[in-house]
Amino acid sequence: QPFDERKKWFYENLYGDNPPNQHLSLLPQENEIVVDREQLFTSSCSKIVDAPVERLKEALVIRFEGEAGMGSGVYREWFDNLSCEILNPDYALFTQSADGATFQPNSHSDVNPDHLSYFKFAGRTMSLALYHKQLLNVYFTRSFYKHILGIPVSYRDVESIDPEYASNLQWLLDNEIDSLDLALTFSVETDVFGVTQLIELKPNGSSLLVTDSNKTEYVQLVTEMRMTQAIGPQIRAFTDGFYEVIPHHLISLFNEYELELLMSGLPDIDVDDWEKNTEYTGYDENNQTIKWFWEVVRGYERKELAILLQFVTGSSRVPLGGFANLVGASGMTKFTISHMEYLPNRLPMASTCFNLLKLPEYETKEELKERLQFALTCGTGLIDIT
């Protein structure tokens, strides 16, 4: 089913016969949540965590302490400010990913003794925003959206956290290693506040060599360790809070790209600005394939533009100041289209940390349009990390 139809069905089944009450002034005083603007995170945490979920779903009546204002404008401001506070590095809950635009749970968040209760609060807050159809200026890594949805992570998701390590995993899969004497075992060393710890990926993993016959298993296990197990308690606390408001079976209607659009909305994308700030490798702006590409893009609706931007950069977020300020793993990184040899049925590929689209030199505009659309539908399966 199309995204818009699933979104409509999602809210119909989420609300049932009890949609949120829009008449906030008629609600009893017990529904009012008073928060301290100067201590927004901690005061909001105590009030939201202690409040009955059904009351929060019925209506959010937010008032800042010492201020008279209430209503939808106030709770929109509250959501905006609170979502920024949740990402505040002082709380050590989330860290910025390698792409510079998205966030991932901090594997060392336990430096804050209250970190798990804060993650549960963050999950409940994010789902309340979705429940009450409030958009958030927050963008997470593709892997974290997958965790919320219960979708298994792939080794390709490692790129947003550690592009070099992801490239090493790709090399391992692409090359024969039995004759190389890599001395690689089913174990990894990790640094925890200056102390090196050895983690076995499976029983007796430190004595089991990685070979051509088992390297696929190794890559999957090391991916799960870095992307899931390393932040397992944080993920569980966040999703516990999230599912209190929106059950898993409903949110799982969507994929990781669509969840970002649900939570953060469709961006306003200026295609003229996008094209003006695009660089080319192996192509130039006068190449016929490039002309066809921009003709196809100009025919896209807002949702399709957002998905294309997600596919290539890892996020639908347009940076402040436009595409000239696009950031990648190594700092300011322009959107780039590189030449790819044409082969029948070959699809475009992306390298998100470098904002790079690898585009085959298709023979017709119709073929380019069809192959690009198919690539966007396939999503992260066509992200290239070499």
XYZ file of N, CA, C and O in Angstrom, residues 19 57 105 296 321 327 346:
28
model
N -9.728 9.735 19.776
C -8.690 10.640 19.268
C -8.332 11.676 20.325
O -9.091 11.904 21.272
N -2.089 10.622 26.282
C -2.647 10.399 24.954
C -3.924 11.208 24.750
O -4.206 11.685 23.649
N 22.339 6.445 19.782
C 22.551 6.293 21.231
C 24.029 6.160 21.580
O 24.788 5.491 20.869
N 14.393 14.158 -14.267
C 13.630 13.183 -13.479
C 13.380 13.732 -12.073
O 12.262 13.666 -11.549
N 20.913 27.033 5.495
C 21.704 27.710 4.471
C 21.708 26.981 3.147
O 22.303 27.450 2.173
N 26.967 18.447 4.997
C 28.101 17.915 5.761
C 28.191 16.410 5.550
O 27.182 15.709 5.476
N 21.893 -2.701 -13.966
C 22.651 -2.113 -12.847
C 21.882 -0.925 -12.281
O 21.353 -0.091 -13.012
